[in-house]
Amino acid sequence: MLRPDLVLLDVGLPDIDGFDLLTKVRGRSTVPVIFLSAMDDSSDKLLGLRLGADDYVTKPFNPQEVVARVGAVLKRTTGVAGSEVIRHEDIEVQLDSHIAIAATKNGRVEMPLTATEFRLLLCLVRSPFKTFDRASLLDACLPESGALDRTVDMHIANLRRKLAECGQEGYIVTVRGVGYRFARSTGV
């Protein structure tokens, strides 16, 4: 299964409307999407942005501007552009080395995560405060496994335990009847 870092999407596709495709993508993924379209009416731009596009560029466009917009969207959605480190508060995820680090009172501690736990943490850290349902997390972390949605609960429990062992309790919040989000619990 493909896992792009970003999608450049045209509204006028031959088999499906770009807006419909974006709606389908948003039902399964948080991948950043930028529309490149000849449709320059403000209502089209607003619709694309309301449906979840991260940006909307009209044709004709300057290729250097598109590259700059792609860099800005990637920087906003994955951390620093060109960097392979994503941080949220006291948690750091290093993509290249496949390491998760927690900042503690005694310094930085590497968390011993399985590959699935690492992918799960990465998904959550990339979109803090966003609530993910189990199916989305399962698709992001175990896309071809055929595992049940409740498998995510087991991995979340293990990840919570490992975060707690590093003094980082409360980061993964259960949203009742929906799923999980990455944000310190306020106790409310």
PDB file of C-alpha atoms in Angstrom:
ATOM      1  CA  MET A   1       0.000   0.000   0.000  1.00  0.00           C
ATOM      2  CA  LEU A   2       1.360   3.430  -0.929  1.00  0.00           C
ATOM      3  CA  ARG A   3       2.010   5.919   1.875  1.00  0.00           C
ATOM      4  CA  PRO A   4       2.797   9.236   0.189  1.00  0.00           C
ATOM      5  CA  ASP A   5       4.178  12.160   2.184  1.00  0.00           C
ATOM      6  CA  LEU A   6       1.970  14.552   0.215  1.00  0.00           C
ATOM      7  CA  VAL A   7      -0.594  14.390  -2.607  1.00  0.00           C
ATOM      8  CA  LEU A   8      -0.837  16.895  -5.470  1.00  0.00           C
ATOM      9  CA  LEU A   9      -4.400  16.580  -6.755  1.00  0.00           C
ATOM     10  CA  ASP A  10      -6.257  18.070  -9.715  1.00  0.00           C
ATOM     11  CA  VAL A  11      -9.984  18.775  -9.468  1.00  0.00           C
ATOM     12  CA  GLY A  12     -10.609  17.742 -13.078  1.00  0.00           C
ATOM     13  CA  LEU A  13      -9.706  14.055 -13.172  1.00  0.00           C
ATOM     14  CA  PRO A  14     -10.997  11.750 -15.942  1.00  0.00           C
ATOM     15  CA  ASP A  15     -12.757   9.111 -13.815  1.00  0.00           C
ATOM     16  CA  ILE A  16     -13.558  10.874 -10.538  1.00  0.00           C
ATOM     17  CA  ASP A  17     -14.001  14.435  -9.394  1.00  0.00           C
ATOM     18  CA  GLY A  18     -10.989  15.652  -7.384  1.00  0.00           C
ATOM     19  CA  PHE A  19     -13.283  16.856  -4.590  1.00  0.00           C
ATOM     20  CA  ASP A  20     -14.848  13.380  -4.315  1.00  0.00           C
ATOM     21  CA  LEU A  21     -11.413  11.773  -4.290  1.00  0.00           C
ATOM     22  CA  LEU A  22     -10.278  14.135  -1.526  1.00  0.00           C
ATOM     23  CA  THR A  23     -13.327  13.169   0.537  1.00  0.00           C
ATOM     24  CA  LYS A  24     -12.401   9.488   0.138  1.00  0.00           C
ATOM     25  CA  VAL A  25      -8.756  10.189   1.031  1.00  0.00           C
ATOM     26  CA  ARG A  26      -9.782  12.151   4.146  1.00  0.00           C
ATOM     27  CA  GLY A  27     -11.943   9.212   5.239  1.00  0.00           C
ATOM     28  CA  ARG A  28      -8.818   7.052   5.482  1.00  0.00           C
ATOM     29  CA  SER A  29      -5.779   9.293   5.794  1.00  0.00           C
ATOM     30  CA  THR A  30      -4.340  12.551   7.063  1.00  0.00           C
ATOM     31  CA  VAL A  31      -1.834  12.825   4.214  1.00  0.00           C
ATOM     32  CA  PRO A  32      -1.372  16.477   3.215  1.00  0.00           C
ATOM     33  CA  VAL A  33      -3.172  17.368  -0.028  1.00  0.00           C
ATOM     34  CA  ILE A  34      -2.553  20.344  -2.309  1.00  0.00           C
ATOM     35  CA  PHE A  35      -4.925  21.011  -5.197  1.00  0.00           C
ATOM     36  CA  LEU A  36      -3.383  22.125  -8.517  1.00  0.00           C
ATOM     37  CA  SER A  37      -6.305  23.136 -10.692  1.00  0.00           C
ATOM     38  CA  ALA A  38      -7.421  25.286 -13.607  1.00  0.00           C
ATOM     39  CA  MET A  39     -10.642  25.889 -11.652  1.00  0.00           C
ATOM     40  CA  ASP A  40      -9.860  29.272 -10.163  1.00  0.00           C
ATOM     41  CA  ASP A  41     -13.299  30.315  -8.934  1.00  0.00           C
ATOM     42  CA  SER A  42     -13.225  31.243  -5.249  1.00  0.00           C
ATOM     43  CA  SER A  43     -16.106  28.832  -4.530  1.00  0.00           C
ATOM     44  CA  ASP A  44     -13.969  25.934  -5.854  1.00  0.00           C
ATOM     45  CA  LYS A  45     -11.022  27.019  -3.723  1.00  0.00           C
ATOM     46  CA  LEU A  46     -13.212  27.313  -0.632  1.00  0.00           C
ATOM     47  CA  LEU A  47     -14.800  23.914  -1.274  1.00  0.00           C
ATOM     48  CA  GLY A  48     -11.403  22.262  -1.618  1.00  0.00           C
ATOM     49  CA  LEU A  49     -10.153  23.825   1.605  1.00  0.00           C
ATOM     50  CA  ARG A  50     -13.377  22.979   3.468  1.00  0.00           C
ATOM     51  CA  LEU A  51     -13.084  19.351   2.371  1.00  0.00           C
ATOM     52  CA  GLY A  52      -9.630  19.157   3.917  1.00  0.00           C
ATOM     53  CA  ALA A  53      -7.102  20.291   1.318  1.00  0.00           C
ATOM     54  CA  ASP A  54      -4.040  21.912   2.856  1.00  0.00           C
ATOM     55  CA  ASP A  55      -3.616  24.360  -0.028  1.00  0.00           C
ATOM     56  CA  TYR A  56      -5.109  25.217  -3.428  1.00  0.00           C
ATOM     57  CA  VAL A  57      -2.967  26.516  -6.313  1.00  0.00           C
ATOM     58  CA  THR A  58      -4.498  27.607  -9.616  1.00  0.00           C
ATOM     59  CA  LYS A  59      -3.043  27.061 -13.078  1.00  0.00           C
ATOM     60  CA  PRO A  60      -0.996  28.529 -14.592  1.00  0.00           C
ATOM     61  CA  PHE A  61       1.371  28.471 -11.653  1.00  0.00           C
ATOM     62  CA  ASN A  62       5.025  29.144 -10.989  1.00  0.00           C
ATOM     63  CA  PRO A  63       6.727  25.765 -10.315  1.00  0.00           C
ATOM     64  CA  GLN A  64       8.998  27.383  -7.722  1.00  0.00           C
ATOM     65  CA  GLU A  65       5.922  28.623  -5.855  1.00  0.00           C
ATOM     66  CA  VAL A  66       4.475  25.099  -5.824  1.00  0.00           C
ATOM     67  CA  VAL A  67       7.766  23.719  -4.477  1.00  0.00           C
ATOM     68  CA  ALA A  68       7.722  26.386  -1.755  1.00  0.00           C
ATOM     69  CA  ARG A  69       4.095  25.562  -0.868  1.00  0.00           C
ATOM     70  CA  VAL A  70       4.894  21.832  -0.728  1.00  0.00           C
ATOM     71  CA  GLY A  71       7.802  22.586   1.618  1.00  0.00           C
ATOM     72  CA  ALA A  72       5.595  24.768   3.821  1.00  0.00           C
ATOM     73  CA  VAL A  73       2.864  22.124   4.061  1.00  0.00           C
ATOM     74  CA  LEU A  74       5.384  19.367   4.828  1.00  0.00           C
ATOM     75  CA  LYS A  75       7.031  21.562   7.449  1.00  0.00           C
ATOM     76  CA  ARG A  76       3.685  22.216   9.095  1.00  0.00           C
ATOM     77  CA  THR A  77       2.526  18.578   8.998  1.00  0.00           C
ATOM     78  CA  THR A  78       5.727  16.644   9.713  1.00  0.00           C
ATOM     79  CA  GLY A  79       7.889  18.995  11.727  1.00  0.00           C
ATOM     80  CA  VAL A  80      10.839  20.864  10.278  1.00  0.00           C
ATOM     81  CA  ALA A  81      11.157  20.658   6.481  1.00  0.00           C
ATOM     82  CA  GLY A  82      14.072  18.475   5.484  1.00  0.00           C
ATOM     83  CA  SER A  83      14.345  17.141   9.013  1.00  0.00           C
ATOM     84  CA  GLU A  84      13.649  13.610  10.038  1.00  0.00           C
ATOM     85  CA  VAL A  85      12.648  14.496  13.607  1.00  0.00           C
ATOM     86  CA  ILE A  86       9.115  15.216  14.807  1.00  0.00           C
ATOM     87  CA  ARG A  87       8.552  16.671  18.275  1.00  0.00           C
ATOM     88  CA  HIS A  88       5.542  17.281  20.462  1.00  0.00           C
ATOM     89  CA  GLU A  89       6.146  18.632  23.946  1.00  0.00           C
ATOM     90  CA  ASP A  90       8.443  16.095  25.671  1.00  0.00           C
ATOM     91  CA  ILE A  91       8.263  13.426  22.937  1.00  0.00           C
ATOM     92  CA  GLU A  92      10.638  13.228  19.966  1.00  0.00           C
ATOM     93  CA  VAL A  93      10.328  10.759  17.091  1.00  0.00           C
ATOM     94  CA  GLN A  94      13.386  10.247  14.871  1.00  0.00           C
ATOM     95  CA  LEU A  95      12.270   8.804  11.560  1.00  0.00           C
ATOM     96  CA  ASP A  96      15.652   7.871  10.084  1.00  0.00           C
ATOM     97  CA  SER A  97      16.889   5.990  13.129  1.00  0.00           C
ATOM     98  CA  HIS A  98      13.431   4.665  14.088  1.00  0.00           C
ATOM     99  CA  ILE A  99      13.843   5.929  17.665  1.00  0.00           C
ATOM    100  CA  ALA A 100      11.385   7.574  20.049  1.00  0.00           C
ATOM    101  CA  ILE A 101      12.813   9.680  22.876  1.00  0.00           C
ATOM    102  CA  ALA A 102      11.123  11.098  25.953  1.00  0.00           C
ATOM    103  CA  ALA A 103      12.495  14.080  27.850  1.00  0.00           C
ATOM    104  CA  THR A 104      12.519  13.369  31.583  1.00  0.00           C
ATOM    105  CA  LYS A 105      13.749  15.129  34.718  1.00  0.00           C
ATOM    106  CA  ASN A 106      16.914  13.040  34.459  1.00  0.00           C
ATOM    107  CA  GLY A 107      17.555  13.672  30.759  1.00  0.00           C
ATOM    108  CA  ARG A 108      16.436  12.052  27.545  1.00  0.00           C
ATOM    109  CA  VAL A 109      15.326   8.411  27.535  1.00  0.00           C
ATOM    110  CA  GLU A 110      14.942   6.197  24.481  1.00  0.00           C
ATOM    111  CA  MET A 111      11.671   4.250  24.498  1.00  0.00           C
ATOM    112  CA  PRO A 112      11.947   0.577  23.471  1.00  0.00           C
ATOM    113  CA  LEU A 113       9.100   0.376  20.935  1.00  0.00           C
ATOM    114  CA  THR A 114       8.075  -2.361  18.545  1.00  0.00           C
ATOM    115  CA  ALA A 115       7.747  -1.402  14.875  1.00  0.00           C
ATOM    116  CA  THR A 116       3.957  -1.197  15.228  1.00  0.00           C
ATOM    117  CA  GLU A 117       4.165   0.929  18.378  1.00  0.00           C
ATOM    118  CA  PHE A 118       6.626   3.237  16.625  1.00  0.00           C
ATOM    119  CA  ARG A 119       4.291   3.677  13.624  1.00  0.00           C
ATOM    120  CA  LEU A 120       1.364   4.279  15.981  1.00  0.00           C
ATOM    121  CA  LEU A 121       3.274   6.901  17.980  1.00  0.00           C
ATOM    122  CA  LEU A 122       4.459   8.546  14.764  1.00  0.00           C
ATOM    123  CA  CYS A 123       0.903   8.762  13.437  1.00  0.00           C
ATOM    124  CA  LEU A 124      -0.323  10.336  16.684  1.00  0.00           C
ATOM    125  CA  VAL A 125       2.613  12.745  17.098  1.00  0.00           C
ATOM    126  CA  ARG A 126       2.302  13.972  13.504  1.00  0.00           C
ATOM    127  CA  SER A 127      -1.250  15.154  14.218  1.00  0.00           C
ATOM    128  CA  PRO A 128      -1.470  16.097  17.894  1.00  0.00           C
ATOM    129  CA  PHE A 129      -4.968  16.901  19.141  1.00  0.00           C
ATOM    130  CA  LYS A 130      -6.556  15.116  16.167  1.00  0.00           C
ATOM    131  CA  THR A 131      -8.863  12.273  17.115  1.00  0.00           C
ATOM    132  CA  PHE A 132      -8.244   9.054  15.170  1.00  0.00           C
ATOM    133  CA  ASP A 133     -10.714   6.201  15.034  1.00  0.00           C
ATOM    134  CA  ARG A 134      -9.382   2.673  15.453  1.00  0.00           C
ATOM    135  CA  ALA A 135      -9.772   1.816  11.772  1.00  0.00           C
ATOM    136  CA  SER A 136      -7.619   4.800  10.726  1.00  0.00           C
ATOM    137  CA  LEU A 137      -4.894   3.882  13.189  1.00  0.00           C
ATOM    138  CA  LEU A 138      -5.040   0.248  12.121  1.00  0.00           C
ATOM    139  CA  ASP A 139      -4.731   1.263   8.473  1.00  0.00           C
ATOM    140  CA  ALA A 140      -1.779   3.530   9.279  1.00  0.00           C
ATOM    141  CA  CYS A 141       0.084   1.020  11.455  1.00  0.00           C
ATOM    142  CA  LEU A 142      -0.906  -2.437  10.214  1.00  0.00           C
ATOM    143  CA  PRO A 143      -2.350  -1.851   6.738  1.00  0.00           C
ATOM    144  CA  GLU A 144      -2.042  -5.372   5.381  1.00  0.00           C
ATOM    145  CA  SER A 145      -2.413  -7.406   8.542  1.00  0.00           C
ATOM    146  CA  GLY A 146      -6.152  -8.106   8.501  1.00  0.00           C
ATOM    147  CA  ALA A 147      -6.126  -7.396  12.239  1.00  0.00           C
ATOM    148  CA  LEU A 148      -9.264  -6.399  14.111  1.00  0.00           C
ATOM    149  CA  ASP A 149      -9.912  -2.823  15.233  1.00  0.00           C
ATOM    150  CA  ARG A 150      -9.467  -3.887  18.863  1.00  0.00           C
ATOM    151  CA  THR A 151      -5.854  -4.797  18.072  1.00  0.00           C
ATOM    152  CA  VAL A 152      -5.215  -1.051  18.182  1.00  0.00           C
ATOM    153  CA  ASP A 153      -6.399  -1.015  21.820  1.00  0.00           C
ATOM    154  CA  MET A 154      -3.699  -3.523  22.768  1.00  0.00           C
ATOM    155  CA  HIS A 155      -0.979  -1.492  21.039  1.00  0.00           C
ATOM    156  CA  ILE A 156      -2.284   1.740  22.615  1.00  0.00           C
ATOM    157  CA  ALA A 157      -2.151   0.085  26.060  1.00  0.00           C
ATOM    158  CA  ASN A 158       1.451  -1.026  25.452  1.00  0.00           C
ATOM    159  CA  LEU A 159       2.411   2.414  24.158  1.00  0.00           C
ATOM    160  CA  ARG A 160       0.797   4.116  27.171  1.00  0.00           C
ATOM    161  CA  ARG A 161       2.702   1.793  29.497  1.00  0.00           C
ATOM    162  CA  LYS A 162       6.015   2.543  27.792  1.00  0.00           C
ATOM    163  CA  LEU A 163       5.332   6.288  27.864  1.00  0.00           C
ATOM    164  CA  ALA A 164       4.493   6.012  31.573  1.00  0.00           C
ATOM    165  CA  GLU A 165       7.732   4.125  32.237  1.00  0.00           C
ATOM    166  CA  CYS A 166       9.492   7.224  30.876  1.00  0.00           C
ATOM    167  CA  GLY A 167       7.397   9.535  33.049  1.00  0.00           C
ATOM    168  CA  GLN A 168       5.139  10.617  30.189  1.00  0.00           C
ATOM    169  CA  GLU A 169       1.640   9.680  31.352  1.00  0.00           C
ATOM    170  CA  GLY A 170      -1.507  11.154  29.891  1.00  0.00           C
ATOM    171  CA  TYR A 171      -0.364  11.776  26.333  1.00  0.00           C
ATOM    172  CA  ILE A 172      -2.739   9.329  24.671  1.00  0.00           C
ATOM    173  CA  VAL A 173      -6.316  10.309  25.434  1.00  0.00           C
ATOM    174  CA  THR A 174      -9.266   8.004  24.834  1.00  0.00           C
ATOM    175  CA  VAL A 175     -12.156   9.716  23.068  1.00  0.00           C
ATOM    176  CA  ARG A 176     -15.116   7.624  24.114  1.00  0.00           C
ATOM    177  CA  GLY A 177     -16.953   5.959  21.269  1.00  0.00           C
ATOM    178  CA  VAL A 178     -14.480   7.316  18.706  1.00  0.00           C
ATOM    179  CA  GLY A 179     -10.834   6.402  19.278  1.00  0.00           C
ATOM    180  CA  TYR A 180      -7.684   8.161  20.467  1.00  0.00           C
ATOM    181  CA  ARG A 181      -5.803  11.434  20.225  1.00  0.00           C
ATOM    182  CA  PHE A 182      -2.326  12.549  21.236  1.00  0.00           C
ATOM    183  CA  ALA A 183      -2.577  15.346  23.789  1.00  0.00           C
ATOM    184  CA  ARG A 184      -1.947  15.570  27.482  1.00  0.00           C
ATOM    185  CA  SER A 185      -5.124  14.780  29.381  1.00  0.00           C
ATOM    186  CA  THR A 186      -6.397  17.805  31.263  1.00  0.00           C
ATOM    187  CA  GLY A 187      -8.517  15.655  33.538  1.00  0.00           C
ATOM    188  CA  VAL A 188     -11.681  17.383  32.320  1.00  0.00           C
TER     189      VAL A 188
END
